[in-house]
Amino acid sequence: MYDVAIIGAGVIGCAVARELSRYDVKVVLLEKDTDIANGTTKANSAIVHGGYDAKPGSLKARFNVEGNAMFDKLCKELDVPFQRIGSLVLAFDHEDMEAIQELYERGLINGVPNMEILDREQVLALEPNLSKHVEGALHAPSAGIVGPWELAIAMAENAIENGVELKLESKVTKIEKLETGYQIFTDKGKVEATYVINCAGLYADEVHNMVAEPSFRIIPRRGQYNVFDRSVGDFVQKVIFQCPTKKGKGVLITPTVHGNLIVGPDAEELDCKESMETTMEGLGFIREQGRKSTENVPAHAIITAFAGLRATPSTGDFIIEEVTGSNGFIDVAGIESPGLTAAPAIAIYVLELLKNSGAMLQEKASFHPIRRKAIRFMELTDEEKAELIQKDPRFGKIICRCESITEGEIVDIIRRKAGALTVDGVKRRARPGTGRCQGGFCGPRVMEILARELEINITEVLKDRSGSYILTGPTKIDTEIEESFGAVAAAKEQ
Ligand SMILES: Cc1cc2nc3c(=O)[nH]c(=O)nc-3n(C[C@H](O)[C@H](O)[C@H](O)COP(=O)(O)OP(=O)(O)OC[C@H]3O[C@@H](n4cnc5c(N)ncnc54)[C@H](O)[C@@H]3O)c2cc1C
């Protein structure tokens, strides 16, 4: 029997797992997908928000500001890319100036540090590429940018190093109450746990309904983005927001921690919790809307687009509480933006709820907060590179030409705890396929490395989710490949 079962390995589940791994408790992290961070955590704006936006007194406001303050230490311990670059909310007329004044005052109540309202000249001095029609801006220097999936993966890896068990492809389908605790049915068998933390993102309402009457709904709200090549990554230096109006929040322009630029998102309520496709209308809207901030959006440098789904709660605020009538079952639901920012603070609060529910949390002396640094070959000195290649010649072989990623780095991230199992898993951890060619060159080589390291046939390599095979048949006469297709076909027929 586990002490705690966490359902969902997005940034919230992974933050809770890592926080729990400080204590002497037996924890399992159950994830329905083939990888961690494969839900909303992989597709968002990647901003560590300042915290002036959320309504004072809300859980969003509290955990945004508390979470933001935790990022420097957390990202240093876990070797996660994070830059506190600050944000600007642009105002274009008198009405907008009033709105940013309101945001400023809300920020003061929420405890956001060092905000200031800038005039036109100050804004353009900081960001010369912005529209000359700008009137002023709210500057929040505490805002930043982070690698969102890197954060979740790093927290999971550190949690596993400290004793947490991760079970992938384990979708929770049913939960029964026991005299003490819960029996959790997954499509890979049953587990029992005294306490359950529901971090199931878009599906948190369905998981809640497995133990209690429905009390909230999660509404999927899609947001689409364009990603720009690194050649224009310094087009702006800060996160550039537009002023929220009655018509919407506007779109943002921001550099990413990997040196790209992103523009987005729109907001579209949907019925389906899996609709991750981008649309002509959505992308057209964000491009048009982006031009309000700068007439010169460098559209020639767009390399790809993506969409993410917000888990919008019907209640309007994060739902983080023990479920009435289900002792020890804690919902962490409706974690839409600023959920990424809030994640580390939410995890600490969840532990308080667990203690209130009777959990005995004894700190363990063996907890180790530091994650081994990822090897980033191109960031090494020439001497360090030569030494590494001497030790392992795979560091001398470039696999991704756009991002200059070596075979050695890819092997390392496959072999780590919570390592990559799919092509997209490799991409999220080491970045091959994120450059201008979008994997056109390195994709097949990454597949070969995955097949070799995981000891599977190349035809079994997945792009991402279960069933997402890439190879459907031989592309040229190659006896070895033909034989392997023959073997797979024969196995399927049996
Ligand atoms: C367009 C957009 C922009 C955003 N921008 C920002 C931003 O800039 N800054 C910010 O702070 N926040 C932002 N957010 C919000 C942030 O991305 C989310 O709050 C955060 O990723 C939520 O993490 P999560 O772990 O709750 O959900 P997820 O990442 O969705 O994780 C939930 C996990 O549960 C698993 N799961 C579901 N059902 C089951 C089941 N039955 N059994 C087992 N596993 C299950 C899923 O597979 C998934 O892996 C944005 C969100 C969107 C969509």
Coordinates of C-alpha atoms and ligand atoms in Angstrom, one line a residue:
M1 CA 0.0 0.0 0.0
Y2 CA 1.3 3.5 -0.9
D3 CA 0.9 6.3 1.5
V4 CA 0.1 8.7 -1.4
A5 CA -0.9 8.3 -5.0
I6 CA -0.7 11.3 -7.3
I7 CA -2.9 11.1 -10.4
G8 CA -1.4 13.1 -13.3
A9 CA 2.3 13.9 -14.1
G10 CA 1.9 17.4 -15.4
V11 CA 3.8 20.2 -13.7
I12 CA 1.4 20.1 -10.7
G13 CA 1.6 16.4 -10.1
C14 CA 5.4 16.5 -10.5
A15 CA 5.7 19.4 -8.1
V16 CA 3.7 17.6 -5.5
A17 CA 5.7 14.4 -6.1
R18 CA 9.0 16.3 -5.6
E19 CA 7.8 18.1 -2.5
L20 CA 6.6 14.8 -1.0
S21 CA 9.9 13.1 -1.8
R22 CA 11.5 15.2 1.0
Y23 CA 9.5 13.1 3.5
D24 CA 9.5 9.5 4.6
V25 CA 6.4 8.4 2.7
K26 CA 5.8 5.9 -0.1
V27 CA 4.5 7.7 -3.1
V28 CA 3.4 6.7 -6.6
L29 CA 2.8 9.0 -9.5
L30 CA 0.3 7.7 -12.0
E31 CA 0.2 9.0 -15.5
K32 CA -2.0 7.9 -18.4
D33 CA 0.3 9.0 -21.1
T34 CA 3.6 7.7 -22.5
D35 CA 5.5 10.6 -20.9
I36 CA 5.4 13.2 -18.2
A37 CA 4.4 16.8 -19.1
N38 CA 2.4 15.6 -22.1
G39 CA -0.8 17.5 -21.2
T40 CA -1.2 21.3 -20.8
T41 CA 2.3 21.5 -19.3
K42 CA 3.8 21.0 -22.8
A43 CA 1.9 23.8 -24.6
N44 CA 1.6 27.1 -22.9
S45 CA 3.2 30.6 -22.9
A46 CA 6.0 29.4 -20.5
I47 CA 5.8 32.6 -18.5
V48 CA 6.5 32.9 -14.8
H49 CA 3.8 35.6 -14.2
G50 CA 4.4 38.6 -11.9
G51 CA 1.0 38.2 -10.2
Y52 CA -0.9 41.5 -10.8
D53 CA -3.6 39.9 -12.9
A54 CA -5.4 37.6 -10.5
K55 CA -8.2 38.9 -8.3
P56 CA -6.9 39.7 -4.8
G57 CA -7.7 37.1 -2.3
S58 CA -8.0 34.3 -4.8
L59 CA -5.9 31.2 -4.7
K60 CA -4.6 32.2 -8.2
A61 CA -3.2 35.5 -6.7
R62 CA -1.7 33.9 -3.6
F63 CA 0.0 31.0 -5.4
N64 CA 1.1 33.1 -8.4
V65 CA 3.1 35.5 -6.2
E66 CA 4.4 32.8 -3.8
G67 CA 5.3 30.5 -6.7
N68 CA 7.1 33.2 -8.6
A69 CA 9.4 33.9 -5.7
M70 CA 10.5 30.2 -5.6
F71 CA 11.7 30.0 -9.2
D72 CA 15.4 31.1 -8.7
K73 CA 16.2 28.5 -6.1
L74 CA 14.1 25.7 -7.6
C75 CA 15.5 26.1 -11.2
K76 CA 19.0 26.3 -9.9
E77 CA 18.6 23.1 -7.9
L78 CA 17.1 21.3 -10.8
D79 CA 19.0 22.8 -13.7
V80 CA 16.0 24.1 -15.4
P81 CA 16.3 27.1 -17.8
F82 CA 14.7 30.2 -16.2
Q83 CA 15.3 33.9 -16.9
R84 CA 13.7 36.7 -14.9
I85 CA 13.4 39.1 -17.8
G86 CA 10.4 41.1 -16.6
S87 CA 7.1 41.9 -18.4
L88 CA 5.4 44.9 -19.9
V89 CA 1.6 45.4 -20.2
L90 CA 1.2 47.9 -23.1
A91 CA -1.3 50.7 -23.1
F92 CA -2.4 52.4 -26.3
D93 CA -4.9 54.9 -25.1
H94 CA -6.4 56.6 -22.1
E95 CA -8.7 53.7 -21.3
D96 CA -5.7 51.3 -21.4
M97 CA -3.7 53.6 -19.1
E98 CA -6.5 53.4 -16.6
A99 CA -6.5 49.6 -16.9
I100 CA -2.8 49.3 -16.2
Q101 CA -3.2 51.6 -13.2
E102 CA -5.8 49.1 -11.9
L103 CA -3.4 46.2 -12.6
Y104 CA -0.7 48.1 -10.7
E105 CA -2.9 48.6 -7.7
R106 CA -4.1 45.0 -7.8
G107 CA -0.4 43.9 -8.0
L108 CA 0.3 45.9 -4.9
I109 CA -2.4 44.2 -3.0
N110 CA -1.2 40.8 -4.3
G111 CA 2.3 41.5 -3.1
V112 CA 4.1 41.9 -6.5
P113 CA 7.5 43.5 -6.0
N114 CA 9.0 46.5 -7.8
M115 CA 6.3 47.3 -10.3
E116 CA 6.3 50.7 -12.1
I117 CA 4.3 52.5 -14.7
L118 CA 6.5 53.6 -17.6
D119 CA 5.7 56.4 -20.1
R120 CA 6.0 56.0 -23.9
E121 CA 9.7 57.1 -24.1
Q122 CA 10.7 54.7 -21.3
V123 CA 8.9 51.8 -23.0
L124 CA 10.4 52.5 -26.4
A125 CA 13.9 52.9 -24.9
L126 CA 13.5 49.3 -23.5
E127 CA 11.8 47.8 -26.5
P128 CA 12.5 49.8 -29.7
N129 CA 10.7 47.3 -31.9
L130 CA 7.3 48.0 -30.3
S131 CA 4.6 50.1 -32.0
K132 CA 5.2 53.8 -31.9
H133 CA 1.5 54.1 -30.9
V134 CA 2.2 52.8 -27.4
E135 CA 1.3 55.3 -24.6
G136 CA 2.8 53.6 -21.6
A137 CA 3.2 50.2 -19.9
L138 CA 3.1 48.4 -16.6
H139 CA 6.5 47.0 -15.9
A140 CA 6.8 44.0 -13.6
P141 CA 10.5 43.1 -13.3
S142 CA 9.7 39.9 -11.3
A143 CA 8.1 38.2 -14.3
G144 CA 10.2 35.6 -16.2
I145 CA 10.3 32.8 -18.7
V146 CA 10.9 29.1 -18.0
G147 CA 11.2 25.8 -19.8
P148 CA 7.8 24.4 -18.7
W149 CA 8.2 20.7 -19.6
E150 CA 11.8 20.8 -18.5
L151 CA 10.6 22.0 -15.1
A152 CA 8.0 19.1 -14.8
I153 CA 10.5 16.5 -16.1
A154 CA 13.2 17.8 -13.7
M155 CA 10.9 17.7 -10.7
A156 CA 9.8 14.2 -11.6
E157 CA 13.4 13.0 -12.1
N158 CA 14.4 14.5 -8.7
A159 CA 11.4 13.0 -7.1
I160 CA 12.3 9.5 -8.5
E161 CA 15.9 9.9 -7.3
N162 CA 14.4 10.6 -3.9
G163 CA 12.2 7.5 -3.9
V164 CA 8.9 8.3 -5.8
E165 CA 7.7 5.6 -8.2
L166 CA 6.5 6.7 -11.6
K167 CA 4.0 4.5 -13.5
L168 CA 3.4 5.7 -17.1
E169 CA 0.6 4.5 -19.4
S170 CA -1.4 4.0 -16.2
K171 CA -4.7 5.7 -16.8
V172 CA -6.9 5.8 -13.7
T173 CA -10.3 4.4 -14.7
K174 CA -12.1 3.8 -11.4
I175 CA -11.5 4.5 -7.6
E176 CA -13.1 2.6 -4.8
K177 CA -13.1 3.8 -1.1
L178 CA -11.5 1.3 1.3
E179 CA -11.9 1.4 5.1
T180 CA -8.7 3.4 5.1
G181 CA -7.7 4.9 1.8
Y182 CA -8.5 4.1 -1.7
Q183 CA -8.2 1.3 -4.3
I184 CA -7.2 2.9 -7.7
F185 CA -7.9 0.9 -10.9
T186 CA -5.6 1.7 -13.8
D187 CA -5.4 0.1 -17.2
K188 CA -2.1 -1.4 -15.9
G189 CA -3.5 -2.9 -12.7
K190 CA -4.6 -1.7 -9.2
V191 CA -2.8 0.3 -6.6
E192 CA -3.9 1.1 -3.1
A193 CA -3.1 4.4 -1.3
T194 CA -4.1 6.0 2.0
Y195 CA -4.1 9.5 0.3
V196 CA -4.9 10.5 -3.2
I197 CA -4.0 13.7 -4.9
N198 CA -6.0 14.5 -8.0
C199 CA -3.7 16.4 -10.4
A200 CA -5.4 15.2 -13.6
G201 CA -5.5 18.5 -15.4
L202 CA -8.3 18.6 -18.0
Y203 CA -9.7 15.4 -16.6
A204 CA -9.7 16.4 -12.9
D205 CA -13.5 16.7 -12.9
E206 CA -13.8 13.1 -14.1
V207 CA -11.4 11.8 -11.5
H208 CA -13.2 13.8 -8.8
N209 CA -16.5 12.2 -9.9
M210 CA -15.0 8.8 -9.3
V211 CA -15.2 9.4 -5.5
A212 CA -17.8 12.1 -5.1
E213 CA -20.8 13.9 -6.6
P214 CA -19.9 16.3 -9.4
S215 CA -19.1 19.8 -7.9
F216 CA -17.3 21.5 -10.7
R217 CA -16.6 21.2 -14.4
I218 CA -13.4 21.6 -16.4
I219 CA -13.9 23.4 -19.6
P220 CA -11.2 23.0 -22.3
R221 CA -10.2 26.4 -23.7
R222 CA -7.7 26.3 -26.6
G223 CA -4.9 28.8 -27.2
Q224 CA -2.8 28.8 -30.3
Y225 CA 0.7 30.1 -31.0
N226 CA 3.3 30.7 -33.6
V227 CA 6.9 29.9 -32.9
F228 CA 9.6 32.0 -34.6
D229 CA 13.2 31.0 -35.5
R230 CA 16.0 31.9 -33.2
S231 CA 17.3 34.4 -35.7
V232 CA 14.5 36.8 -34.4
G233 CA 14.6 35.6 -30.7
D234 CA 15.8 39.0 -29.5
F235 CA 13.1 40.9 -31.3
V236 CA 11.8 41.8 -27.8
Q237 CA 13.7 41.5 -24.5
K238 CA 10.8 41.2 -22.2
V239 CA 7.4 39.4 -22.1
I240 CA 5.1 41.9 -23.9
F241 CA 1.4 41.7 -23.0
Q242 CA -1.4 43.7 -24.3
C243 CA -3.8 45.4 -22.0
P244 CA -6.8 43.1 -21.0
T245 CA -10.0 44.6 -22.3
K246 CA -13.7 43.5 -22.4
K247 CA -12.9 41.9 -25.8
G248 CA -10.2 39.6 -24.3
K249 CA -6.7 39.5 -22.9
G250 CA -4.9 40.2 -26.1
V251 CA -1.9 38.2 -27.4
L252 CA 1.6 38.3 -26.0
I253 CA 5.0 38.3 -27.7
T254 CA 7.9 36.8 -25.7
P255 CA 11.3 35.4 -26.1
T256 CA 11.6 31.8 -24.9
V257 CA 14.4 30.3 -22.8
H258 CA 15.7 28.6 -25.8
G259 CA 16.1 31.8 -27.8
N260 CA 13.0 31.6 -30.0
L261 CA 10.1 34.0 -30.1
I262 CA 6.5 33.1 -29.6
V263 CA 3.3 35.0 -30.4
G264 CA -0.1 34.0 -29.0
P265 CA -2.5 32.7 -27.7
D266 CA -6.1 33.2 -28.7
A267 CA -8.9 31.7 -26.5
E268 CA -11.5 29.3 -27.8
E269 CA -13.9 27.3 -25.7
L270 CA -14.3 23.7 -26.9
D271 CA -16.2 20.6 -26.1
C272 CA -13.3 18.2 -26.7
K273 CA -10.5 17.8 -24.2
E274 CA -8.1 16.5 -26.9
S275 CA -8.4 19.2 -29.6
M276 CA -4.8 20.2 -29.9
E277 CA -4.9 21.1 -33.6
T278 CA -4.1 24.6 -34.8
T279 CA -6.5 26.4 -37.2
M280 CA -6.2 29.0 -40.0
E281 CA -8.6 31.3 -38.1
G282 CA -6.8 31.0 -34.8
L283 CA -3.3 31.6 -36.2
G284 CA -4.7 34.4 -38.4
F285 CA -6.2 36.1 -35.3
I286 CA -3.0 36.0 -33.3
R287 CA -0.9 37.4 -36.2
E288 CA -3.4 40.2 -36.6
Q289 CA -3.7 40.9 -32.9
G290 CA 0.1 40.8 -32.5
R291 CA 0.5 43.7 -34.9
K292 CA -1.1 45.9 -32.4
S293 CA 2.0 45.6 -30.2
T294 CA 4.4 45.8 -33.1
E295 CA 3.8 46.5 -36.8
N296 CA 6.9 44.5 -37.7
V297 CA 6.1 41.0 -36.4
P298 CA 8.8 39.1 -38.3
A299 CA 6.4 36.7 -39.9
H300 CA 9.1 35.4 -42.4
A301 CA 10.7 33.6 -39.4
I302 CA 7.7 31.5 -38.3
I303 CA 8.9 27.9 -38.1
T304 CA 5.9 26.2 -36.5
A305 CA 2.6 26.5 -34.6
F306 CA 1.1 24.7 -31.6
A307 CA -2.0 24.8 -29.4
G308 CA -2.6 24.1 -25.8
L309 CA -5.7 23.5 -23.8
R310 CA -6.5 25.5 -20.6
A311 CA -8.3 23.5 -17.9
T312 CA -10.7 26.2 -17.1
P313 CA -12.7 25.6 -13.9
S314 CA -16.5 26.4 -13.8
T315 CA -15.8 28.0 -10.4
G316 CA -13.4 30.7 -11.6
D317 CA -10.5 29.9 -9.2
F318 CA -8.1 27.0 -8.6
I319 CA -9.8 24.2 -6.7
I320 CA -7.4 22.9 -4.1
E321 CA -9.1 21.2 -1.3
E322 CA -10.0 17.9 0.4
V323 CA -13.1 16.5 -1.1
T324 CA -16.1 16.6 1.3
G325 CA -17.0 13.1 2.4
S326 CA -13.8 11.6 1.0
N327 CA -11.1 11.8 3.6
G328 CA -7.6 12.0 2.3
F329 CA -8.7 12.7 -1.3
I330 CA -7.4 16.1 -2.4
D331 CA -8.5 17.8 -5.6
V332 CA -5.9 20.1 -7.3
A333 CA -8.2 21.1 -10.2
G334 CA -8.9 23.9 -12.6
I335 CA -5.2 24.8 -12.7
E336 CA -5.3 27.1 -15.7
S337 CA -2.9 30.1 -16.0
P338 CA -1.0 31.0 -13.8
G339 CA -0.7 27.3 -12.9
L340 CA 2.9 26.9 -14.2
T341 CA 4.0 29.8 -12.0
A342 CA 2.0 28.6 -9.1
A343 CA 3.0 25.0 -9.2
P344 CA 5.8 25.0 -6.6
A345 CA 3.7 27.0 -4.1
I346 CA 0.6 24.8 -4.8
A347 CA 2.7 21.7 -3.9
I348 CA 3.6 23.1 -0.5
Y349 CA -0.1 23.9 0.2
V350 CA -1.1 20.4 -0.8
L351 CA 1.3 19.1 1.8
E352 CA -0.4 21.3 4.4
L353 CA -3.7 19.8 3.4
L354 CA -2.3 16.3 3.7
K355 CA -1.0 17.1 7.2
N356 CA -4.4 18.5 8.2
S357 CA -6.0 15.3 6.9
G358 CA -3.8 13.2 9.3
A359 CA -0.8 12.4 7.1
M360 CA 2.4 11.9 9.2
L361 CA 5.1 13.7 7.2
Q362 CA 8.6 13.1 8.7
E363 CA 11.4 14.8 6.8
K364 CA 14.1 12.4 5.7
A365 CA 17.8 13.1 6.0
S366 CA 18.6 11.4 2.7
F367 CA 16.6 13.9 0.5
H368 CA 18.9 15.3 -2.2
P369 CA 17.5 18.4 -3.9
I370 CA 20.1 18.7 -6.6
R371 CA 19.6 17.2 -10.0
R372 CA 22.6 16.2 -12.1
K373 CA 23.1 18.9 -14.8
A374 CA 22.1 18.0 -18.3
I375 CA 25.0 18.0 -20.7
R376 CA 24.8 20.9 -23.2
F377 CA 27.7 20.2 -25.5
M378 CA 27.6 23.5 -27.3
E379 CA 27.8 25.5 -24.1
L380 CA 31.2 23.8 -23.1
T381 CA 34.6 25.3 -23.7
D382 CA 36.8 23.7 -26.4
E383 CA 38.8 21.9 -23.8
E384 CA 35.7 20.5 -22.1
K385 CA 34.4 19.4 -25.5
A386 CA 37.6 17.6 -26.4
E387 CA 37.7 15.9 -23.0
L388 CA 34.1 14.7 -23.3
I389 CA 34.7 13.4 -26.9
Q390 CA 37.8 11.6 -25.6
K391 CA 35.7 9.9 -22.9
D392 CA 32.7 9.2 -25.2
P393 CA 33.0 9.7 -29.0
R394 CA 29.2 10.0 -29.3
F395 CA 29.7 13.6 -28.2
G396 CA 31.6 14.2 -31.4
K397 CA 28.6 13.3 -33.6
I398 CA 26.1 16.0 -34.3
I399 CA 22.6 14.6 -34.7
C400 CA 20.5 17.9 -34.8
R401 CA 22.2 20.4 -37.1
C402 CA 19.8 23.3 -36.4
E403 CA 20.3 23.1 -32.6
S404 CA 23.8 21.4 -32.6
I405 CA 22.8 18.5 -30.4
T406 CA 25.1 15.5 -30.2
E407 CA 24.4 11.8 -30.0
G408 CA 25.9 11.8 -26.5
E409 CA 23.4 14.3 -25.2
I410 CA 20.5 12.3 -26.6
V411 CA 21.8 9.0 -25.1
D412 CA 22.2 10.8 -21.8
I413 CA 18.6 12.0 -21.7
I414 CA 17.2 8.6 -22.7
R415 CA 19.2 6.9 -19.9
R416 CA 18.3 9.4 -17.1
K417 CA 15.6 8.6 -14.6
A418 CA 12.2 9.5 -16.2
G419 CA 14.2 9.4 -19.4
A420 CA 12.8 9.9 -22.9
L421 CA 10.9 7.0 -24.5
T422 CA 9.5 8.8 -27.6
V423 CA 10.8 11.1 -30.3
D424 CA 8.9 14.0 -28.8
G425 CA 10.2 13.0 -25.4
V426 CA 13.8 13.3 -26.7
K427 CA 12.8 16.7 -28.4
R428 CA 11.4 18.1 -25.1
R429 CA 14.5 17.0 -23.1
A430 CA 17.4 17.7 -25.5
R431 CA 15.8 19.8 -28.3
P432 CA 16.6 17.9 -31.5
G433 CA 13.8 18.8 -33.9
T434 CA 13.0 22.2 -32.4
G435 CA 15.0 24.1 -35.0
R436 CA 14.3 25.5 -38.4
C437 CA 14.0 22.1 -40.1
Q438 CA 11.7 20.8 -37.4
G439 CA 13.3 17.4 -37.3
G440 CA 13.5 16.8 -41.1
F441 CA 17.1 15.9 -40.8
C442 CA 17.5 14.5 -37.3
G443 CA 14.2 12.7 -36.9
P444 CA 15.2 9.4 -38.4
R445 CA 18.5 9.5 -36.5
V446 CA 16.7 10.1 -33.2
M447 CA 14.5 7.1 -34.0
E448 CA 17.6 4.9 -34.6
I449 CA 19.1 6.0 -31.3
L450 CA 15.8 5.4 -29.4
A451 CA 15.4 2.0 -30.9
R452 CA 18.9 1.0 -30.0
E453 CA 18.8 2.4 -26.4
L454 CA 15.4 1.1 -25.6
E455 CA 16.2 -2.2 -27.3
I456 CA 13.1 -2.1 -29.5
N457 CA 12.5 -2.4 -33.2
I458 CA 12.6 0.9 -35.1
T459 CA 9.0 0.2 -36.2
E460 CA 7.9 0.4 -32.6
V461 CA 9.4 3.8 -32.0
L462 CA 6.6 6.3 -31.1
K463 CA 6.3 9.9 -32.0
D464 CA 4.5 10.8 -28.8
R465 CA 1.4 9.1 -27.5
S466 CA 0.7 5.4 -27.4
G467 CA 0.0 4.1 -30.9
S468 CA 1.7 7.1 -32.7
Y469 CA 4.0 4.9 -34.8
I470 CA 6.0 6.8 -37.3
L471 CA 7.0 4.1 -39.7
T472 CA 4.1 2.4 -41.5
G473 CA 6.2 0.6 -44.2
P474 CA 9.6 0.4 -45.8
T475 CA 10.5 3.4 -47.9
K476 CA 13.3 1.7 -49.9
I477 CA 14.6 -1.8 -50.5
D478 CA 16.4 -2.6 -47.3
T479 CA 16.5 -6.2 -46.4
E480 CA 16.9 -5.6 -42.7
I481 CA 14.0 -3.1 -42.5
E482 CA 11.8 -5.3 -44.7
E483 CA 12.5 -8.3 -42.4
S484 CA 11.7 -6.2 -39.3
F485 CA 8.3 -5.1 -40.9
G486 CA 7.7 -8.8 -41.7
A487 CA 8.4 -9.8 -38.1
V488 CA 6.0 -7.0 -36.8
A489 CA 3.3 -8.0 -39.3
A490 CA 3.7 -11.7 -38.3
A491 CA 3.5 -10.8 -34.6
K492 CA 0.3 -8.8 -35.2
E493 CA -1.3 -11.7 -37.0
Q494 CA -0.7 -14.2 -34.2
Ligands
LIG1 C1 -2.6 28.4 -23.8 C2 -2.1 28.3 -22.4 C3 -1.1 29.3 -21.9 C4 -0.7 29.2 -20.6 N1 0.3 30.0 -20.2 C5 0.8 30.0 -19.0 C6 1.8 30.8 -18.6 O1 2.4 31.5 -19.4 N2 2.2 30.8 -17.3 C7 1.6 30.0 -16.4 O2 2.0 30.1 -15.2 N3 0.6 29.1 -16.7 C8 0.2 29.1 -18.0 N4 -0.7 28.2 -18.4 C9 -1.3 27.3 -17.5 C10 -0.3 26.1 -17.2 O3 0.1 25.6 -18.4 C11 -1.1 25.0 -16.5 O4 -1.6 25.6 -15.3 C12 -0.3 23.8 -16.1 O5 0.4 23.3 -17.1 C13 -1.3 22.8 -15.5 O6 -0.5 21.7 -15.2 P1 -1.3 20.4 -14.7 O7 -0.3 19.5 -14.1 O8 -2.5 20.7 -13.8 O9 -2.0 19.8 -16.0 P2 -1.4 18.8 -17.2 O10 -0.1 19.3 -17.6 O11 -2.5 18.8 -18.1 O12 -1.2 17.5 -16.4 C14 -2.3 16.6 -16.1 C15 -1.8 15.2 -16.3 O13 -2.8 14.3 -15.8 C16 -2.9 13.2 -16.7 N5 -4.1 12.5 -16.5 C17 -5.4 13.0 -16.9 N6 -6.3 12.1 -16.6 C18 -5.7 11.0 -16.0 C19 -6.1 9.7 -15.5 N7 -7.4 9.4 -15.5 N8 -5.1 8.9 -15.1 C20 -3.8 9.2 -15.1 N9 -3.4 10.4 -15.5 C21 -4.3 11.3 -16.0 C22 -2.7 13.8 -18.1 O14 -2.2 12.9 -19.0 C23 -1.6 14.9 -17.8 O15 -0.3 14.5 -18.0 C24 -1.2 28.2 -19.7 C25 -2.1 27.2 -20.2 C26 -2.5 27.3 -21.6 C27 -3.3 26.2 -22.1

